[in-house]
Short mmCIF file of C-alpha atoms and ligand atoms in Angstrom, two decimals:
data_model
loop_
_atom_site.label_atom_id
_atom_site.label_comp_id
_atom_site.label_asym_id
_atom_site.label_seq_id
_atom_site.Cartn_x
_atom_site.Cartn_y
_atom_site.Cartn_z
CA MET A 155 -23.35 75.62 13.28
CA LYS A 156 -24.84 77.78 16.15
CA THR A 157 -27.80 78.20 14.00
CA LEU A 158 -28.33 74.91 14.60
CA ILE A 159 -29.19 74.86 18.20
CA LYS A 160 -32.67 75.84 18.58
CA THR A 161 -33.39 73.17 16.50
CA LEU A 162 -31.24 70.66 18.40
CA HIS A 163 -33.19 71.54 21.52
CA ALA A 164 -36.54 70.90 20.06
CA ALA A 165 -35.23 67.81 18.27
CA LEU A 166 -33.92 66.75 21.66
CA MET A 167 -36.98 67.03 23.18
CA THR A 168 -39.11 64.99 20.85
CA THR A 169 -36.14 62.00 20.97
CA SER A 170 -36.99 61.86 24.67
CA LEU A 171 -40.66 61.75 24.33
CA LEU A 172 -40.02 59.18 21.57
CA ALA A 173 -37.49 57.23 24.27
CA ALA A 174 -40.39 57.57 27.06
CA ALA A 175 -42.98 56.27 25.08
CA GLY A 176 -40.95 52.87 24.51
CA ALA A 177 -37.64 51.45 24.72
CA GLN A 178 -35.38 51.21 22.01
CA ALA A 179 -33.51 47.97 20.94
CA ALA A 180 -29.55 48.15 21.71
CA ASP A 181 -28.90 48.59 17.70
CA VAL A 182 -25.19 50.13 18.03
CA GLU A 183 -25.31 52.20 14.84
CA VAL A 184 -22.42 53.85 13.87
CA LEU A 185 -21.73 56.90 11.06
CA HIS A 186 -18.58 56.59 9.18
CA TRP A 187 -16.95 56.64 5.85
CA TRP A 188 -14.46 53.61 5.73
CA THR A 189 -16.09 52.47 2.40
CA ALA A 190 -13.13 51.44 0.73
CA GLY A 191 -11.61 48.04 0.85
CA GLY A 192 -8.99 48.15 3.52
CA GLU A 193 -11.28 50.56 5.34
CA ALA A 194 -14.43 48.41 5.02
CA ARG A 195 -12.31 45.30 6.39
CA SER A 196 -11.27 47.32 9.39
CA VAL A 197 -14.95 48.53 10.15
CA ALA A 198 -16.24 44.43 9.96
CA GLU A 199 -14.04 44.02 12.53
CA LEU A 200 -15.60 46.40 15.34
CA LYS A 201 -18.86 44.80 13.82
CA LYS A 202 -17.72 41.27 14.91
CA MET A 203 -16.63 42.93 18.34
CA LEU A 204 -20.30 44.29 19.20
CA GLU A 205 -22.46 41.34 17.77
CA ALA A 206 -19.92 39.20 19.94
CA LYS A 207 -21.37 41.34 22.77
CA GLY A 208 -24.70 40.70 21.56
CA HIS A 209 -25.95 43.90 20.19
CA LYS A 210 -27.16 44.57 16.70
CA TRP A 211 -24.62 46.44 14.52
CA LYS A 212 -26.29 49.19 12.40
CA ASP A 213 -24.23 50.44 9.70
CA PHE A 214 -24.33 53.81 8.92
CA ALA A 215 -21.79 54.43 6.05
CA VAL A 216 -21.78 57.50 3.79
CA ALA A 217 -19.26 56.90 1.05
CA GLY A 218 -16.81 59.99 -0.09
CA GLY A 219 -13.34 59.84 1.30
CA GLY A 220 -12.53 62.45 3.83
CA GLY A 221 -15.86 62.91 5.12
CA GLU A 222 -17.51 65.82 3.45
CA ASN A 223 -20.59 63.73 2.50
CA ALA A 224 -20.80 62.03 5.80
CA MET A 225 -20.61 65.31 7.98
CA THR A 226 -23.58 66.66 5.89
CA VAL A 227 -25.91 63.49 6.62
CA LEU A 228 -24.70 63.51 10.49
CA LYS A 229 -25.98 67.22 10.70
CA SER A 230 -29.34 66.14 9.35
CA ARG A 231 -29.71 63.42 11.26
CA VAL A 232 -28.86 65.06 14.58
CA VAL A 233 -31.24 68.20 13.80
CA SER A 234 -33.89 65.40 13.25
CA GLY A 235 -33.65 64.42 16.66
CA ASN A 236 -32.27 60.85 16.01
CA PRO A 237 -28.30 60.80 16.39
CA PRO A 238 -27.01 57.11 15.97
CA THR A 239 -24.82 55.88 18.66
CA ALA A 240 -21.70 57.14 17.56
CA ALA A 241 -19.87 58.92 14.57
CA GLN A 242 -16.76 59.25 13.05
CA ILE A 243 -15.97 62.94 13.83
CA LYS A 244 -12.51 64.40 14.33
CA GLY A 245 -10.17 67.14 16.06
CA PRO A 246 -11.32 70.12 16.95
CA SER A 247 -15.02 69.43 15.75
CA ILE A 248 -15.35 67.23 18.73
CA GLN A 249 -15.53 70.73 20.71
CA GLU A 250 -18.33 72.11 18.16
CA TRP A 251 -20.26 69.16 18.54
CA GLY A 252 -19.85 69.58 22.64
CA ALA A 253 -20.91 72.99 22.48
CA GLU A 254 -24.22 71.73 21.09
CA GLY A 255 -24.78 70.07 23.96
CA VAL A 256 -25.81 66.56 22.22
CA LEU A 257 -22.78 64.53 22.86
CA ALA A 258 -22.60 61.47 25.86
CA ASN A 259 -19.92 61.89 28.64
CA MET A 260 -17.82 58.46 28.74
CA ASN A 261 -16.33 59.37 32.11
CA ASP A 262 -17.45 56.34 33.86
CA VAL A 263 -16.26 53.64 30.71
CA ALA A 264 -12.73 55.60 30.65
CA LYS A 265 -12.13 55.77 34.07
CA ALA A 266 -12.87 51.92 34.26
CA GLY A 267 -10.71 51.43 31.02
CA ASN A 268 -7.63 53.53 32.30
CA TRP A 269 -7.61 56.00 29.18
CA ASP A 270 -6.14 58.40 30.69
CA GLY A 271 -3.22 56.35 31.72
CA LEU A 272 -3.43 54.71 28.09
CA LEU A 273 -3.39 57.61 25.72
CA PRO A 274 -0.71 60.29 25.32
CA PRO A 275 -2.04 63.68 26.57
CA VAL A 276 -1.96 65.01 22.72
CA VAL A 277 -4.43 62.47 21.82
CA ALA A 278 -6.73 62.56 25.36
CA ASN A 279 -7.31 66.20 25.00
CA VAL A 280 -8.82 66.02 21.58
CA MET A 281 -11.17 63.24 23.14
CA LYS A 282 -12.61 65.14 25.97
CA TYR A 283 -14.68 68.56 25.96
CA LYS A 284 -14.52 70.53 28.87
CA GLY A 285 -12.26 67.90 30.55
CA ASN A 286 -15.00 65.10 30.13
CA TYR A 287 -14.41 62.23 27.80
CA VAL A 288 -16.95 62.50 24.82
CA ALA A 289 -14.87 60.43 22.15
CA VAL A 290 -12.78 57.34 21.61
CA PRO A 291 -9.57 57.07 19.62
CA VAL A 292 -9.39 54.48 16.83
CA ASN A 293 -6.20 54.87 15.54
CA VAL A 294 -3.21 57.18 14.79
CA HIS A 295 -2.64 57.94 11.09
CA ARG A 296 0.20 59.36 9.34
CA VAL A 297 -0.39 61.76 6.37
CA ASN A 298 2.83 62.72 4.96
CA TRP A 299 3.35 59.33 3.24
CA MET A 300 4.54 58.95 0.03
CA TRP A 301 3.71 55.38 -1.68
CA ALA A 302 5.65 54.20 -4.85
CA ASN A 303 5.92 51.29 -6.80
CA PRO A 304 9.83 50.20 -6.80
CA GLU A 305 8.99 48.03 -9.84
CA VAL A 306 7.97 50.91 -11.95
CA PHE A 307 11.09 53.25 -11.06
CA LYS A 308 13.00 50.27 -11.40
CA LYS A 309 11.73 50.09 -15.13
CA ALA A 310 12.08 53.99 -15.76
CA GLY A 311 15.84 53.48 -14.47
CA VAL A 312 15.49 56.53 -11.77
CA ALA A 313 15.79 56.68 -8.09
CA ILE A 314 12.94 57.90 -5.91
CA PRO A 315 12.95 61.42 -4.87
CA LYS A 316 13.61 62.21 -1.63
CA THR A 317 13.71 65.56 -1.97
CA TRP A 318 11.21 68.33 -3.85
CA ASP A 319 14.37 69.63 -5.53
CA GLU A 320 14.87 66.04 -6.59
CA PHE A 321 11.24 65.83 -7.85
CA PRO A 322 11.08 66.87 -11.39
CA ALA A 323 13.86 65.01 -13.04
CA ALA A 324 12.36 62.02 -11.77
CA ALA A 325 9.13 62.61 -12.38
CA GLU A 326 10.31 63.56 -16.27
CA LYS A 327 12.06 60.31 -16.38
CA LEU A 328 8.99 58.37 -15.38
CA GLN A 329 6.81 60.10 -17.74
CA LYS A 330 9.10 59.40 -20.57
CA ALA A 331 9.45 55.42 -19.50
CA GLY A 332 5.16 55.67 -20.10
CA PHE A 333 4.47 55.82 -16.58
CA ILE A 334 2.14 58.16 -14.74
CA PRO A 335 4.50 59.85 -12.13
CA VAL A 336 1.50 60.91 -9.21
CA ALA A 337 -1.57 59.27 -8.94
CA HIS A 338 -4.11 61.83 -8.09
CA GLY A 339 -8.14 61.72 -7.32
CA GLY A 340 -9.70 65.08 -8.44
CA GLN A 341 -11.20 65.90 -5.02
CA PRO A 342 -10.72 68.81 -3.16
CA TRP A 343 -9.53 66.96 0.20
CA GLN A 344 -7.13 64.82 -2.33
CA ASP A 345 -5.92 68.29 -3.44
CA PHE A 346 -6.01 69.78 0.41
CA THR A 347 -3.94 66.42 1.18
CA VAL A 348 -1.13 66.86 -1.28
CA PHE A 349 -1.02 70.51 -0.14
CA GLU A 350 -0.12 70.25 3.34
CA SER A 351 2.48 67.61 2.39
CA VAL A 352 4.43 69.90 -0.05
CA VAL A 353 3.90 72.65 2.84
CA MET A 354 5.75 70.58 5.22
CA GLY A 355 8.41 69.34 2.97
CA VAL A 356 9.41 73.09 2.02
CA GLY A 357 8.50 74.86 4.91
CA GLY A 358 9.78 72.12 7.46
CA PRO A 359 7.28 71.72 10.89
CA ALA A 360 7.69 75.22 12.27
CA PHE A 361 6.66 76.81 9.41
CA TYR A 362 3.77 74.58 9.05
CA LYS A 363 2.39 75.03 12.37
CA LYS A 364 2.59 78.84 12.01
CA ALA A 365 0.73 79.00 8.85
CA LEU A 366 -1.46 76.27 9.16
CA VAL A 367 -2.13 75.89 12.66
CA ASP A 368 -1.93 79.73 14.10
CA LEU A 369 -2.91 80.42 11.04
CA ASP A 370 -0.19 83.39 11.13
CA GLN A 371 -0.96 86.26 8.02
CA ALA A 372 2.35 87.05 7.42
CA SER A 373 3.01 83.09 7.06
CA LEU A 374 0.30 82.39 4.95
CA LYS A 375 1.27 85.05 2.22
CA GLY A 376 4.72 84.93 2.57
CA PRO A 377 7.36 83.81 0.20
CA THR A 378 7.65 80.21 2.10
CA MET A 379 4.39 79.68 1.03
CA ILE A 380 4.70 81.02 -2.42
CA LYS A 381 7.56 78.64 -2.98
CA ALA A 382 5.45 75.67 -1.63
CA LEU A 383 2.74 76.51 -3.97
CA GLU A 384 4.63 77.20 -7.00
CA THR A 385 6.11 73.37 -6.05
CA LEU A 386 2.54 72.27 -5.72
CA GLN A 387 1.63 73.64 -9.29
CA MET A 388 5.05 71.55 -10.47
CA VAL A 389 3.77 68.34 -8.53
CA ARG A 390 0.21 68.98 -10.86
CA LYS A 391 2.19 68.69 -13.95
CA TYR A 392 2.76 64.96 -13.39
CA ILE A 393 -1.06 63.96 -12.67
CA ASP A 394 -2.72 62.17 -15.53
CA LYS A 395 -5.74 64.06 -17.52
CA ASP A 396 -8.47 61.88 -15.68
CA ALA A 397 -7.76 62.86 -12.01
CA ALA A 398 -10.86 64.76 -11.75
CA ASN A 399 -13.47 63.07 -9.31
CA ARG A 400 -11.23 59.68 -8.97
CA ASP A 401 -11.62 58.29 -5.78
CA TRP A 402 -8.63 58.02 -3.75
CA ASN A 403 -8.55 54.47 -3.72
CA LEU A 404 -8.44 54.27 -7.35
CA ALA A 405 -5.31 56.18 -7.56
CA THR A 406 -3.76 53.85 -5.26
CA ALA A 407 -4.90 50.96 -7.20
CA MET A 408 -2.92 52.49 -9.89
CA VAL A 409 0.32 52.60 -8.11
CA ILE A 410 -0.27 48.88 -6.76
CA ASN A 411 -1.10 47.64 -10.96
CA GLY A 412 1.98 49.25 -11.63
CA LYS A 413 0.29 52.55 -14.01
CA ALA A 414 1.53 55.13 -11.89
CA ALA A 415 4.68 55.56 -9.99
CA MET A 416 3.79 57.33 -6.75
CA GLN A 417 0.79 59.14 -4.58
CA PHE A 418 0.80 61.47 -1.53
CA MET A 419 -1.82 60.06 0.67
CA GLY A 420 -1.82 59.14 4.32
CA ASP A 421 -1.54 55.58 5.23
CA TRP A 422 -5.03 54.53 4.91
CA ALA A 423 -3.59 54.08 1.26
CA LYS A 424 -1.69 51.48 3.25
CA GLY A 425 -4.96 49.40 3.59
CA GLU A 426 -5.81 49.18 0.10
CA PHE A 427 -1.94 47.79 -0.70
CA SER A 428 -2.32 45.14 2.39
CA ALA A 429 -6.21 44.07 0.89
CA ALA A 430 -4.65 43.85 -2.60
CA GLY A 431 -2.34 41.14 -0.55
CA LYS A 432 1.01 43.55 -1.47
CA LYS A 433 3.96 43.27 1.06
CA PRO A 434 5.84 46.45 1.97
CA GLY A 435 9.39 46.78 1.13
CA LYS A 436 8.82 44.44 -1.95
CA ASP A 437 5.63 45.55 -3.68
CA TYR A 438 5.58 48.89 -2.61
CA VAL A 439 7.80 51.31 -0.09
CA CYS A 440 6.55 53.96 2.17
CA LEU A 441 8.34 56.98 2.40
CA PRO A 442 7.95 60.10 4.33
CA ALA A 443 6.38 62.85 1.39
CA PRO A 444 9.98 64.56 0.21
CA GLY A 445 11.41 66.63 2.79
CA SER A 446 9.02 65.78 5.57
CA ALA A 447 11.08 62.73 7.33
CA ASN A 448 11.24 65.04 10.57
CA ALA A 449 7.72 65.56 10.78
CA PHE A 450 4.85 63.79 11.24
CA THR A 451 1.11 65.03 10.57
CA PHE A 452 -1.35 63.12 12.44
CA ASN A 453 -4.68 62.27 12.11
CA ILE A 454 -6.68 60.57 14.28
CA ASP A 455 -9.84 58.63 13.84
CA SER A 456 -12.42 59.23 16.65
CA LEU A 457 -15.79 57.76 17.53
CA VAL A 458 -18.15 60.41 19.23
CA MET A 459 -20.56 59.27 21.38
CA PHE A 460 -24.08 61.16 21.25
CA THR A 461 -26.32 61.34 24.05
CA GLN A 462 -28.59 57.98 24.06
CA LYS A 463 -32.08 58.00 25.96
CA SER A 464 -32.79 54.40 26.78
CA ALA A 465 -30.57 52.06 29.25
CA ASP A 466 -30.07 49.49 26.22
CA ALA A 467 -28.92 52.22 23.99
CA LYS A 468 -26.42 53.26 26.79
CA LYS A 469 -25.17 49.97 27.54
CA GLY A 470 -24.92 49.27 23.41
CA GLN A 471 -22.83 52.56 23.63
CA GLN A 472 -20.78 51.96 26.67
CA ASP A 473 -19.27 48.34 25.30
CA LEU A 474 -19.07 50.07 21.89
CA ALA A 475 -16.52 52.68 23.76
CA THR A 476 -14.99 49.67 25.86
CA ALA A 477 -14.36 47.33 22.65
CA VAL A 478 -12.66 50.19 20.73
CA MET A 479 -10.22 50.88 23.54
CA SER A 480 -9.45 46.90 24.11
CA PRO A 481 -6.09 46.01 22.71
CA GLU A 482 -7.67 43.47 20.55
CA PHE A 483 -9.45 45.84 18.28
CA GLN A 484 -6.47 48.55 18.27
CA GLU A 485 -4.63 45.81 16.88
CA VAL A 486 -6.94 43.84 14.34
CA PHE A 487 -8.42 47.43 13.34
CA ASN A 488 -5.15 48.97 12.57
CA LEU A 489 -3.96 46.18 10.67
CA ASN A 490 -6.09 46.25 8.53
CA LYS A 491 -6.55 50.00 8.27
CA GLY A 492 -3.00 50.99 7.73
CA SER A 493 -2.64 53.28 10.73
CA ILE A 494 -1.08 52.74 14.41
CA PRO A 495 -2.86 51.93 17.50
CA ALA A 496 -4.04 55.16 19.40
CA ARG A 497 -3.43 53.26 22.59
CA GLN A 498 0.10 53.01 23.73
CA GLY A 499 1.91 50.34 25.27
CA MET A 500 0.61 47.85 22.26
CA ASP A 501 2.88 45.21 20.99
CA LEU A 502 3.67 46.11 17.41
CA ALA A 503 4.81 42.10 16.27
CA LYS A 504 2.37 41.46 13.90
CA PHE A 505 2.82 45.06 12.38
CA ASP A 506 4.78 45.71 8.97
CA ASP A 507 7.55 48.26 8.66
CA CYS A 508 5.86 50.91 7.61
CA ALA A 509 3.40 50.63 10.79
CA LYS A 510 6.50 50.17 13.21
CA GLN A 511 8.35 53.63 11.16
CA SER A 512 5.39 55.13 11.81
CA ALA A 513 4.98 54.64 15.60
CA ALA A 514 9.05 55.35 15.95
CA ASP A 515 8.66 58.86 14.06
CA PHE A 516 5.34 59.48 15.97
CA THR A 517 7.84 59.37 19.36
CA ALA A 518 9.95 60.78 17.92
CA SER A 519 8.46 63.85 16.16
CA ALA A 520 6.38 64.42 19.68
CA LYS A 521 9.72 65.50 21.51
CA SER A 522 11.50 67.54 18.48
CA GLY A 523 8.29 69.59 17.65
CA GLY A 524 7.75 67.46 14.75
CA LEU A 525 4.39 66.44 15.34
CA VAL A 526 1.64 68.62 13.91
CA PRO A 527 -2.21 67.83 13.12
CA SER A 528 -3.17 67.44 9.43
CA ILE A 529 -5.04 70.40 8.45
CA ALA A 530 -6.68 68.68 5.22
CA HIS A 531 -8.03 65.87 7.83
CA GLN A 532 -9.61 68.26 10.15
CA MET A 533 -7.39 68.17 13.08
CA ALA A 534 -6.00 71.19 13.10
CA VAL A 535 -8.38 74.46 12.97
CA PRO A 536 -12.20 74.24 13.12
CA ALA A 537 -14.00 73.32 10.47
CA ALA A 538 -15.39 76.13 8.65
CA THR A 539 -11.95 77.48 8.42
CA ALA A 540 -10.23 74.30 7.13
CA GLY A 541 -13.04 74.50 4.29
CA ALA A 542 -12.46 77.64 3.22
CA ILE A 543 -8.69 77.33 2.81
CA GLN A 544 -9.24 73.81 1.26
CA ASP A 545 -11.87 76.03 -1.34
CA VAL A 546 -8.43 78.05 -2.23
CA VAL A 547 -6.17 75.21 -2.48
CA THR A 548 -8.47 73.46 -4.90
CA GLN A 549 -9.10 76.55 -6.95
CA PHE A 550 -5.57 77.15 -6.99
CA PHE A 551 -4.65 73.19 -7.83
CA ASN A 552 -7.35 73.50 -10.79
CA SER A 553 -6.36 77.06 -12.36
CA HIS A 554 -4.32 77.61 -15.04
CA THR A 555 -4.25 80.88 -14.27
CA MET A 556 -3.94 81.91 -10.47
CA THR A 557 0.19 82.65 -9.33
CA PRO A 558 1.16 81.12 -6.56
CA LYS A 559 1.28 84.73 -5.07
CA ALA A 560 -2.42 85.49 -5.87
CA ALA A 561 -3.19 82.16 -4.29
CA ALA A 562 -1.14 82.72 -0.98
CA ASP A 563 -2.91 85.86 -0.88
CA LYS A 564 -6.22 84.21 -0.99
CA LEU A 565 -5.00 81.76 1.66
CA ALA A 566 -4.75 84.42 4.08
CA LEU A 567 -8.09 85.95 3.55
CA ALA A 568 -9.46 82.46 3.85
CA ALA A 569 -7.53 81.75 7.02
CA LYS A 570 -10.06 84.52 8.79
CA VAL A 571 -13.32 82.51 8.09
CA ARG A 572 -14.48 81.08 11.31
C1 BGC B 602 -9.90 59.34 7.46
C2 BGC B 602 -9.40 57.63 7.01
C3 BGC B 602 -9.90 57.37 6.11
C4 BGC B 602 -9.82 58.49 4.79
C5 BGC B 602 -10.09 58.36 3.61
C6 BGC B 602 -9.49 60.21 6.56
O1 BGC B 602 -10.11 61.55 6.63
O2 BGC B 602 -9.30 60.12 8.59
O3 BGC B 602 -9.87 57.40 8.34
O4 BGC B 602 -9.62 56.49 5.40
O5 BGC B 602 -10.22 59.74 5.24
O6 BGC B 602 -11.57 58.14 3.22
#
């Protein structure tokens, strides 16, 4: 991104001139990739709140789960001197954008709203660049979930596997009974999502952290990683032939309609079950991915604020940030999205059992050391490093010749990319 700096400064100069020449309308333009059923319902609530404050909502949705497409579009918009009011950006990337000098300081809004008192430090720190708030968190997603259709397991006469050792026998039975054991979409970020849950289940939180957060070379190419990659190879056997390019929400639909037994996906998948009128504990169950009950791979969505020139635009941005942190927004957005509020001290009475379990596990894992950032969802390492590691995971996932040992060596090399 460093190569963008000069262009960005030139572009910002142009923006200032434009702003000086005539005031902009207070459009609140938010770039995001929330386009699936549950996601769209969530974002519609934000739009409603902003419009109620008299602003004009300018939707800037870029389809493609996981956000790769959205980030490409965002870069070109910022380079051309026309950043949106805010964009869905997460984790260490917030620091990268901060270093470009294009983010707005939201400290006044944060102070007025007592954000420091309302956010756990692990969340607040991610929202700050050099100690100043530049972003606002909308939720906490848990990635290491397994979504299962209990009716399918019942029909196949098999229990839902709780460990990776139990997994192949269960999957064989499901397959024999005519079901697709694992619903999956063939996109790199989806492969990466399954990979990180498998690494967690096989290696546990301390290993996950060493390998995928600290990028320890010996862990990346060592025996535990090789075992995790063997497990991933085993899981791949139970995915159907049409998975290539399938969107994640279409894979969720396969579990919803009983074609497939389970999916490994973060709890935005729950937004799809909810949008389809399905009830947890009855129509579907949420379980930590095998072997990962003591862990919580977190994925916090946040809206990052870009510097605005006109007073109107600044006001719109401040109202957006205030709305996002309000208890009303944190409740309704997350009820639809499948996540839990980032704001602490909220009453979870309206939330379902999966969300309550998520909240309890978030707290418990924070104490036990099992709370770790998701690498597949841009929370753990710089974007370039995550991208290089994801490339290896996808190559391995889709190759029938690469050995787990060779893949582990490649992972260690990829981890050196910055
Ligand atoms: C985002 C979620 C989103 C999911 C699928 C994740 O990276 O954090 O908010 O629902 O991708 O698009």
